[in-house]
CSV table of C-alpha atoms and ligand atoms in Angstrom, one decimal:
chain,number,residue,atom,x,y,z
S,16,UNK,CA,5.7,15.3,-4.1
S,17,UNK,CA,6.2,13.2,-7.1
S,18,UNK,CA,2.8,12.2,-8.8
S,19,UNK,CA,3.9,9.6,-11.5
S,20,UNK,CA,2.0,9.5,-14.9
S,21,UNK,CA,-1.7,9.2,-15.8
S,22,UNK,CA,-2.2,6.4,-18.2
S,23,UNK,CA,-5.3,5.7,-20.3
S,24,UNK,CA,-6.3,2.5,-18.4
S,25,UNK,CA,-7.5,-0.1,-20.7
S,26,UNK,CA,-8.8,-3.0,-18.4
S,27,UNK,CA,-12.2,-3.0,-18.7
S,28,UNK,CA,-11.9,-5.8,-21.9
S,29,UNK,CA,-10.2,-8.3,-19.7
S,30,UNK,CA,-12.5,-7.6,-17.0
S,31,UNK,CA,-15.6,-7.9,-18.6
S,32,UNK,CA,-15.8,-11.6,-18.8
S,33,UNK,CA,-14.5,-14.1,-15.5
S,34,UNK,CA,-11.2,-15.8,-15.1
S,35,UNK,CA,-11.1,-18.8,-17.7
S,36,UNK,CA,-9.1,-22.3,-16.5
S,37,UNK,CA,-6.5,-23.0,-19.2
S,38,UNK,CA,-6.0,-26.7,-18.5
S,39,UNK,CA,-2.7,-28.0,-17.2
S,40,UNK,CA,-0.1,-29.6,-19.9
S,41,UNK,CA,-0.3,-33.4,-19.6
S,42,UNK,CA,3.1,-33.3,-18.3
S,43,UNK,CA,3.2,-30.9,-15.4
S,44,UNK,CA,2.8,-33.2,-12.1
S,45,UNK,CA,0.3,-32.7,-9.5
S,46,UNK,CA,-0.2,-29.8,-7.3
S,47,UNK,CA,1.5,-31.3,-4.1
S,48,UNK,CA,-0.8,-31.6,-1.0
S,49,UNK,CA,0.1,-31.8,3.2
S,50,UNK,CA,-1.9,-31.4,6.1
S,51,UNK,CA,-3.8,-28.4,6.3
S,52,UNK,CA,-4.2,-25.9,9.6
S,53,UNK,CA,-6.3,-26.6,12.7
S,54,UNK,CA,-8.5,-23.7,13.5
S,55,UNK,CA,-6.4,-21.2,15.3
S,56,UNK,CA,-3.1,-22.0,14.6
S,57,UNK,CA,-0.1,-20.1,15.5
S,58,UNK,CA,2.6,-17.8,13.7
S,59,UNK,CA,4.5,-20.6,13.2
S,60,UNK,CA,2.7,-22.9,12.0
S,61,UNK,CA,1.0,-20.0,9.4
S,62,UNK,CA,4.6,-19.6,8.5
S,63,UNK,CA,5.5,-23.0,7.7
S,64,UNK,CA,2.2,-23.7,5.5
S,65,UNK,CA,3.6,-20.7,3.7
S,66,UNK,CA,6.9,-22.6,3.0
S,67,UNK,CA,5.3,-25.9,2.4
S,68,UNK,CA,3.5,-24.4,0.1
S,69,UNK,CA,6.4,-22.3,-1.4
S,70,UNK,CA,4.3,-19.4,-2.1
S,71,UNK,CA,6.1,-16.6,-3.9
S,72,UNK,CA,4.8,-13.2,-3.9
S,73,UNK,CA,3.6,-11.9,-7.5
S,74,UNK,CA,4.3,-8.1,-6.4
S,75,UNK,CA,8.1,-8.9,-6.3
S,76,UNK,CA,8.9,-12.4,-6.8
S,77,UNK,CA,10.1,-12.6,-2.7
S,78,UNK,CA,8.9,-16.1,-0.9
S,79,UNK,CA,5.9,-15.2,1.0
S,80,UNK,CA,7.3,-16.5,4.3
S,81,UNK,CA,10.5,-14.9,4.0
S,82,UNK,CA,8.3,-11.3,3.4
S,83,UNK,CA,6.6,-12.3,6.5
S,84,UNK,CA,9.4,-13.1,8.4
S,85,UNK,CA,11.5,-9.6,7.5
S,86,UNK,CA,8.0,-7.5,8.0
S,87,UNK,CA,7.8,-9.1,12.1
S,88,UNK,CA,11.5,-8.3,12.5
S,89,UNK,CA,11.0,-4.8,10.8
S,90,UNK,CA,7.8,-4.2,13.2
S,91,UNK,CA,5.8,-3.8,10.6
S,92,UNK,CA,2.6,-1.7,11.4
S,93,UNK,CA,0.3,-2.0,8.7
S,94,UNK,CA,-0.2,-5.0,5.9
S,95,UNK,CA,-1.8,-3.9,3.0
S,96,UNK,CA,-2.6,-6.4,-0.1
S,97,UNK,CA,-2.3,-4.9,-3.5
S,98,UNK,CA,-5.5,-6.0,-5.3
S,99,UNK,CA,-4.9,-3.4,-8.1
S,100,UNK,CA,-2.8,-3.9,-11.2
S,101,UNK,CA,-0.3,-0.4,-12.1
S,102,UNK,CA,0.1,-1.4,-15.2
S,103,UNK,CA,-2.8,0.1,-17.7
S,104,UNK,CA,-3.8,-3.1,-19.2
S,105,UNK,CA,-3.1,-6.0,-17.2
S,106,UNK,CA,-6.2,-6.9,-14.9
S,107,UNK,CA,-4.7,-10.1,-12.7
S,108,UNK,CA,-5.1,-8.8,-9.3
S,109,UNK,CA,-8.3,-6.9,-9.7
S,110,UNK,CA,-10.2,-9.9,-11.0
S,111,UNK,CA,-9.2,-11.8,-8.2
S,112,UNK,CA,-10.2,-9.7,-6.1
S,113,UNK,CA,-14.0,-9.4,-7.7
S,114,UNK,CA,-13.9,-13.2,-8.0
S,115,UNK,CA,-11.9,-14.6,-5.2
S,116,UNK,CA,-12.2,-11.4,-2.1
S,117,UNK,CA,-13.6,-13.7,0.5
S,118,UNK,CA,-10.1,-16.1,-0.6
S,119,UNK,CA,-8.2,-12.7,-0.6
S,120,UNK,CA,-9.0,-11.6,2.7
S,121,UNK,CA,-8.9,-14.4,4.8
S,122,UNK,CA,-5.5,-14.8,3.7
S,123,UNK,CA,-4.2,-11.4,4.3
S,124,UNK,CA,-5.9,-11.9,8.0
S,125,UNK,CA,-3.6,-15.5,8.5
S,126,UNK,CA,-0.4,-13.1,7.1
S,127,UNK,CA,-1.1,-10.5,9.4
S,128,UNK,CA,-1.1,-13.0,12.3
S,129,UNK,CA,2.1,-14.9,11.2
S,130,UNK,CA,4.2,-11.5,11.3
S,131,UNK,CA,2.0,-10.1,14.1
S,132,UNK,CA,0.6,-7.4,12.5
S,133,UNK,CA,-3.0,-6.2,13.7
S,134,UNK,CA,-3.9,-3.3,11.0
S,135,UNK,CA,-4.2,-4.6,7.8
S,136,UNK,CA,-5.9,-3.2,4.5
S,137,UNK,CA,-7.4,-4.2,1.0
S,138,UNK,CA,-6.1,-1.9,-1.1
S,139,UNK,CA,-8.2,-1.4,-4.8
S,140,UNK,CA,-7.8,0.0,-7.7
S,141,UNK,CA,-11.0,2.4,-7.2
S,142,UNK,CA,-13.9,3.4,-4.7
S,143,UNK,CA,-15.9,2.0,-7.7
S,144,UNK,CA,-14.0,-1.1,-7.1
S,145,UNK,CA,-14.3,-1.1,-3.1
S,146,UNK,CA,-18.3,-0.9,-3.5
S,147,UNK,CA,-18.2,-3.6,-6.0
S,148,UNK,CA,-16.5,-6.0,-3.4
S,149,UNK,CA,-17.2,-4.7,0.4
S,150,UNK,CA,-20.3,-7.4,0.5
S,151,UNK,CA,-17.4,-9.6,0.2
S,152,UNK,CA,-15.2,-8.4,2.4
S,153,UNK,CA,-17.4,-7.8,6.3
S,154,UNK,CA,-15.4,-5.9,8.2
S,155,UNK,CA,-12.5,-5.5,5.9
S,156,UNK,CA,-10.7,-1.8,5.7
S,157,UNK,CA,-9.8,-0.7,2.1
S,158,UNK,CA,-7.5,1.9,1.2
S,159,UNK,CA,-7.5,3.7,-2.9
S,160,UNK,CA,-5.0,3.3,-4.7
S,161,UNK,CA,-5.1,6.0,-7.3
S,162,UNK,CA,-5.1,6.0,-10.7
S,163,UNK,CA,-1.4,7.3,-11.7
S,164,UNK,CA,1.3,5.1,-12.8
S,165,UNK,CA,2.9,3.7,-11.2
S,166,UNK,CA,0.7,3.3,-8.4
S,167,UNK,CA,2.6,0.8,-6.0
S,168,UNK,CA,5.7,3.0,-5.6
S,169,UNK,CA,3.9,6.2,-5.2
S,170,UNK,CA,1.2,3.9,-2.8
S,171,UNK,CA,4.6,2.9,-1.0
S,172,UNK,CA,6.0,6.6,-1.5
S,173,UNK,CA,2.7,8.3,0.2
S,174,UNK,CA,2.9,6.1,3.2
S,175,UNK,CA,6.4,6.3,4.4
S,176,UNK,CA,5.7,10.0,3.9
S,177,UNK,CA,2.6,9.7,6.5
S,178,UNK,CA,5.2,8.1,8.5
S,179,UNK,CA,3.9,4.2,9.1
S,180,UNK,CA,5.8,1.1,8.1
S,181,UNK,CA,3.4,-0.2,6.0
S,182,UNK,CA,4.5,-3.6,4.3
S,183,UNK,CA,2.6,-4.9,1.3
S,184,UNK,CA,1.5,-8.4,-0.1
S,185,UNK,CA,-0.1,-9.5,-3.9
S,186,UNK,CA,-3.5,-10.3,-4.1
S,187,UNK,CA,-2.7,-14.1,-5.3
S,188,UNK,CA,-0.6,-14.5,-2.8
S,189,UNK,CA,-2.7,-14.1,0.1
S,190,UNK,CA,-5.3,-16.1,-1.9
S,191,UNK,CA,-2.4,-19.2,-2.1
S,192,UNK,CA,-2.4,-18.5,1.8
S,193,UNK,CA,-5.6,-19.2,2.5
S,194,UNK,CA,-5.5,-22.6,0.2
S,195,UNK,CA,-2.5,-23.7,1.5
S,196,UNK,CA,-4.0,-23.3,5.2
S,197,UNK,CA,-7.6,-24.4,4.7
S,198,UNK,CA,-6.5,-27.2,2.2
S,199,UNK,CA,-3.3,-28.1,2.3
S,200,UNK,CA,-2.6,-27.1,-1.2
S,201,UNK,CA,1.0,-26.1,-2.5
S,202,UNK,CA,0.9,-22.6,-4.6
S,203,UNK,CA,0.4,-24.2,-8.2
S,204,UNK,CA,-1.4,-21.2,-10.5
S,205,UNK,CA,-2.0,-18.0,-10.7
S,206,UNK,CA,-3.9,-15.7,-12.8
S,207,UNK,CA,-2.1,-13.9,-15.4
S,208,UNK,CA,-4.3,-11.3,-17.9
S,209,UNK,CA,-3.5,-11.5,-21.9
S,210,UNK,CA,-3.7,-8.3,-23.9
S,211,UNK,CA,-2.3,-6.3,-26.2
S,212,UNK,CA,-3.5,-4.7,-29.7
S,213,UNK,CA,-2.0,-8.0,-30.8
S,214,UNK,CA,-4.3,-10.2,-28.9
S,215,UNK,CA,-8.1,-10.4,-30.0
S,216,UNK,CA,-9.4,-11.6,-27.1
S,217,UNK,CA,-8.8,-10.0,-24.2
S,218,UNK,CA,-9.0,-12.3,-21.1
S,219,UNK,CA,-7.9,-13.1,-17.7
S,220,UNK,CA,-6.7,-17.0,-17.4
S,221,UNK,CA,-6.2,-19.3,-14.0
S,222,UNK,CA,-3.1,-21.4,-15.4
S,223,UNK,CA,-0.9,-23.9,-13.9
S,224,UNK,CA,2.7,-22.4,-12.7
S,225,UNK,CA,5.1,-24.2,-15.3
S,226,UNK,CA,2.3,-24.0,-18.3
S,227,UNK,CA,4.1,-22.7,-21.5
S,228,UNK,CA,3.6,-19.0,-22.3
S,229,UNK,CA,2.5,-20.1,-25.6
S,230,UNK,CA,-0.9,-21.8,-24.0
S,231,UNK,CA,-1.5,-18.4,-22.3
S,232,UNK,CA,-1.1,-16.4,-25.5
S,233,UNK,CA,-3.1,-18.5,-27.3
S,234,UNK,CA,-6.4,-18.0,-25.2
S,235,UNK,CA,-6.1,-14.3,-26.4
S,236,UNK,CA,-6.2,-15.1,-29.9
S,237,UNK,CA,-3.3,-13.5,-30.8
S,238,UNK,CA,-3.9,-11.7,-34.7
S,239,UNK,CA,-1.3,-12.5,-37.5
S,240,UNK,CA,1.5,-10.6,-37.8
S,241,UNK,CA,2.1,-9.6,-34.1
S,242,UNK,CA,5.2,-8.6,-33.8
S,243,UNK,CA,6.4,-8.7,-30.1
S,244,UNK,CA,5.4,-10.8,-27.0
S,245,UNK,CA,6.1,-8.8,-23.4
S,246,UNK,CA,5.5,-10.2,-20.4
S,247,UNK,CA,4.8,-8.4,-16.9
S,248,UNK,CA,4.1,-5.2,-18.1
S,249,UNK,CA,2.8,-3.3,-21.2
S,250,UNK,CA,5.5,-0.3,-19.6
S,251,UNK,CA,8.2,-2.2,-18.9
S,252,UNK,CA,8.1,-5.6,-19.0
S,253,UNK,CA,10.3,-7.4,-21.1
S,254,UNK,CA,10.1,-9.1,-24.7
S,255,UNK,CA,10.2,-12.9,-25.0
S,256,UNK,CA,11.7,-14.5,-27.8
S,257,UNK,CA,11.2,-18.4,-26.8
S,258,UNK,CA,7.4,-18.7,-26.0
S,259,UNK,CA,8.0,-22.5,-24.6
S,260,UNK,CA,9.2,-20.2,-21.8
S,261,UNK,CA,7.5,-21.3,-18.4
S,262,UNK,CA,4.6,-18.9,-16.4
S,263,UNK,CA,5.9,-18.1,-13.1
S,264,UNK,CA,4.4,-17.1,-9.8
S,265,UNK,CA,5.1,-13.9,-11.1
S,266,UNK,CA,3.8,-13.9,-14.5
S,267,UNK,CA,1.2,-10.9,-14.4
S,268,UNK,CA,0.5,-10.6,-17.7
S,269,UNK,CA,1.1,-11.4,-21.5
S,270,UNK,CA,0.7,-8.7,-23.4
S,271,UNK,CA,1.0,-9.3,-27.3
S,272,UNK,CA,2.0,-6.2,-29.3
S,273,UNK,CA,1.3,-5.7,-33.5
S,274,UNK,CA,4.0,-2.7,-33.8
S,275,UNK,CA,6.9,-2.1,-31.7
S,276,UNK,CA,6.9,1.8,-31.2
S,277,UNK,CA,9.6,3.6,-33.0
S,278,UNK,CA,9.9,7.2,-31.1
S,279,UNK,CA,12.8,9.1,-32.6
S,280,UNK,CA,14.3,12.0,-29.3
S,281,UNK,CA,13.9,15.2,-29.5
S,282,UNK,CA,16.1,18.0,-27.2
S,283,UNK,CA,15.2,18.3,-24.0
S,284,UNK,CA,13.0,21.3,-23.3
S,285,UNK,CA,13.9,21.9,-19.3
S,286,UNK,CA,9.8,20.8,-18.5
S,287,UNK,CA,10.8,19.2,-15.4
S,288,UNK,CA,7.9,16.5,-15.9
S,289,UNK,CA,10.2,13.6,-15.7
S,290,UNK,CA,11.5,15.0,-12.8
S,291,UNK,CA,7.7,15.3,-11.0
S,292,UNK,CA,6.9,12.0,-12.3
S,293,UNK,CA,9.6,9.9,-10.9
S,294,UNK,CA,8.0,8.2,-7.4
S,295,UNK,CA,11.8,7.8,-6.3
S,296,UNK,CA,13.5,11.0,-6.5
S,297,UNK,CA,15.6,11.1,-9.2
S,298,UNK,CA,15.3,13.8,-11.4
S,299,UNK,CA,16.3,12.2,-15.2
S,300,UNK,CA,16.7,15.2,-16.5
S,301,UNK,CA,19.5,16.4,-15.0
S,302,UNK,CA,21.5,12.4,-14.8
S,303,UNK,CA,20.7,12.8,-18.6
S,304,UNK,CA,22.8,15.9,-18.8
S,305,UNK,CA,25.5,14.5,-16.4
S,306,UNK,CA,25.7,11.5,-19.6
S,307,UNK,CA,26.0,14.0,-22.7
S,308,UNK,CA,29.0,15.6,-21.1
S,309,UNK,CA,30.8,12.7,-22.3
S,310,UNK,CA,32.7,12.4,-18.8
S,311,UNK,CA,30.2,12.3,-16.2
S,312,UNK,CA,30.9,12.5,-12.6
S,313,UNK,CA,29.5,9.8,-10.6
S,314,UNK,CA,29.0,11.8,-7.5
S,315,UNK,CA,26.7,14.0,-9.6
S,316,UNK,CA,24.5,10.7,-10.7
S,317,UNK,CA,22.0,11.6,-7.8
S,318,UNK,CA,20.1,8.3,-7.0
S,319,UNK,CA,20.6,6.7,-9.9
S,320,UNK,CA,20.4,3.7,-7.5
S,321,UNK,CA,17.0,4.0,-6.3
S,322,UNK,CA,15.6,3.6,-10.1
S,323,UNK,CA,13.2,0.8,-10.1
S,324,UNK,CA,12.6,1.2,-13.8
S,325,UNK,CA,8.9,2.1,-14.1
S,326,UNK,CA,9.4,4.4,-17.1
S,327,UNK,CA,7.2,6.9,-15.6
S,328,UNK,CA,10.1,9.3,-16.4
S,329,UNK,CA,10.1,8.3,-20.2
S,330,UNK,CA,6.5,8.5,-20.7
S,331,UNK,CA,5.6,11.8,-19.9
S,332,UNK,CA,9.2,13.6,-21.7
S,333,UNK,CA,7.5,15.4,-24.4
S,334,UNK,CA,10.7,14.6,-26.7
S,335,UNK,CA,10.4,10.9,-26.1
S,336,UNK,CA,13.8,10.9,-24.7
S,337,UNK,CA,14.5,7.1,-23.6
S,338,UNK,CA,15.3,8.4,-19.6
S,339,UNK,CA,14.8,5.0,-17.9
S,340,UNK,CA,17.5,3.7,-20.1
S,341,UNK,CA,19.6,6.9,-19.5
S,342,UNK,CA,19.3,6.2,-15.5
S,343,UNK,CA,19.9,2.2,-15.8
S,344,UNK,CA,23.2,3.4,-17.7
S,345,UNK,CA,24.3,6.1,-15.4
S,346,UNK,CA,23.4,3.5,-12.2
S,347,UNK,CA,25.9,1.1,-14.0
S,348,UNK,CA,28.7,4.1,-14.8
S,349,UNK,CA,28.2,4.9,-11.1
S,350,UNK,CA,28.4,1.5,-9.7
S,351,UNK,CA,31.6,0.8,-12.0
S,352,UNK,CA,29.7,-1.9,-14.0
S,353,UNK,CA,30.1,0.5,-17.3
S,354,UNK,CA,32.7,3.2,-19.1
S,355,UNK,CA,30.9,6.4,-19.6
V,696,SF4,S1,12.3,4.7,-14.5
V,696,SF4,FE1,13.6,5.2,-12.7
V,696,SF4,S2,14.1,7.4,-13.0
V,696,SF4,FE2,12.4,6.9,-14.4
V,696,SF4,S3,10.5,7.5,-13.2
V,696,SF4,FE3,10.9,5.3,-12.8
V,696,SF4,S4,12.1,5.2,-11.0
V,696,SF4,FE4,12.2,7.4,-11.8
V,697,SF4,S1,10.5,15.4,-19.4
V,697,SF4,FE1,12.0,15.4,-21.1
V,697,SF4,S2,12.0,17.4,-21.9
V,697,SF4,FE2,11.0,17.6,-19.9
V,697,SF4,S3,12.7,18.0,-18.5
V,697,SF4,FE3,12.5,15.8,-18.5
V,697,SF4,S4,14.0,15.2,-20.1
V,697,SF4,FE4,13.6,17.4,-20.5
């Protein structure tokens, strides 16, 4: 059973204060408004304030209505919103859930309904976290998440194991659900956390989708020097170079970053952690030995497909061998996209 990689979570500074409004740049246009719900309203019409709205999933970038359209045609059995954040220090979902859960909830109830779903779950980062917001939440069932990285794909792992088709939806998302319905109001912000050792201030921000990532990184008082801006995750998101760069719907985080590590790799040592950490099945260690005989086969690059870059595998290699990037190049060598 693969059991990912325990991270020192480091959340509580951009949790400790609520979500701050940075204000909209002069020349971003209107949230666009239509014709809310009536009271009781069917699939349909649940579906089609989803489009109106154009709400896109933060989990994975997919439009909400399409999701909810594949999980009815896949006979889905269980919705579950992800009000937890896997990455250690990106706080987004969680905060919405403490601040927004009564938002949270009612929209996960319209989602179930538009892809005819009838059990659906709040899932948290922590029982600590489930206390903290069940007065919010009457009648709502929660599920733990767990505390290893990285916690959606082993989440996703552990319940195709128990054998339910369990489909899952962001936190913000159901939130833009519930606006859209109630409101009429097209998806226009999110809430994205900024961190980092480069970043002073650590804080969560409600910002307009389309605000420059710039504005966000400047409510986090970023120190002098910093060297590196990431954005999505503190694991694996990736660099920016142009900070006029727009937030997205699926901007989760900013993180700002004094020193970019420099790891120098060691031999492997046959430990097999990468292989227990990896929530998809791949076992690095031996696709990394398939790539240092010069002329590896690409039948013997097991799964190389199924990689969804998490870098659980590189985190826990006690020689700090870079395996994500091994299994990204051996997924290309196998698909043709690469020489070895
Ligand atoms: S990066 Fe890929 S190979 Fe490594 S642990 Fe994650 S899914 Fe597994
Ligand atoms: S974690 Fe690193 S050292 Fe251990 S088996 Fe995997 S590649 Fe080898």
């Amino acid at each position: 059973m693969p059991c990912g990689v325990k991270l020192e979570l480091e959340k509580e500074p951009s949790l400790k204060n609520r979500i701050i409004t940075i204000p909209a740049p002069k020349k971003l246009s209107a949230p666009k408004m239509f014709a809310p719900l009536r009271k009781k309203a069917g699939p349909a019409k649940i579906l089609g304030a989803a489009r109106m709205a154009g709400i896109v999933d933060e989990l994975d970038g997919e439009p909400l209505a399409e999701k909810l359209e594949r999980f009815a045609a896949a006979q889905t059995a269980e919705l579950i919103a992800v009000c937890f954040d896997e990455d250690p220090k990106t706080s987004a979902a969680q905060a919405v859930l403490r601040e927004n859960a009564d938002q949270v909830l009612a929209g996960l109830e319209l989602a179930a309904q538009a892809c005819g779903v009838r059990n659906r779950k709040i899932a948290a980062a922590s029982r600590e976290e489930v206390n903290r917001v069940r007065k919010d939440c009457p009648g709502a069932a929660f599920l733990v998440a767990g505390a290893r990285y990285p916690a959606v794909a082993l989440l996703q792992r552990k319940l195709a194991d128990q054998g339910g088709k369990a489909g899952l939806i962001g936190a913000q998302a159901c939130a833009a659900l519930t606006a859209a319905a109630d409101r009429g109001l097209a998806q226009s912000e999110t809430v994205v956390t900024v961190a980092g050792d480069g970043a002073s201030n650590w804080v969560n921000c409600r910002v307009r989708i389309g605000t420059p990532l710039r504005d966000v990184l400047a409510a986090g008082k970023p120190v002098p020097g910093t060297a590196a801006v990431a954005v999505g995750s503190s694991v694996n998101g990736r660099c920016v170079t142009d900070l006029s760069e727009p937030v997205t719907a699926v901007t989760r985080c900013v993180i700002a970053i004094k020193r970019l590590p420099r790891r120098p790799a060691l031999p492997c040592v046959g430990c097999g952690r990468c292989e227990r950490a990896c929530p998809r099945g791949i076992i690095p260690w031996l696709i990394l030995q398939q790539l240092e005989t010069g002329s590896p086969n690409p039948f013997r690059l097991f799964n190389v497909e199924r990689c969804i870059r998490c870098q659980a595998c590189s985190i826990v290699c006690p020689s700090q061998i870079p395996l994500a990037a091994a299994v990204e190049r051996a997924e290309k060598i196998k698909e043709g996209r690469s020489d070895p």
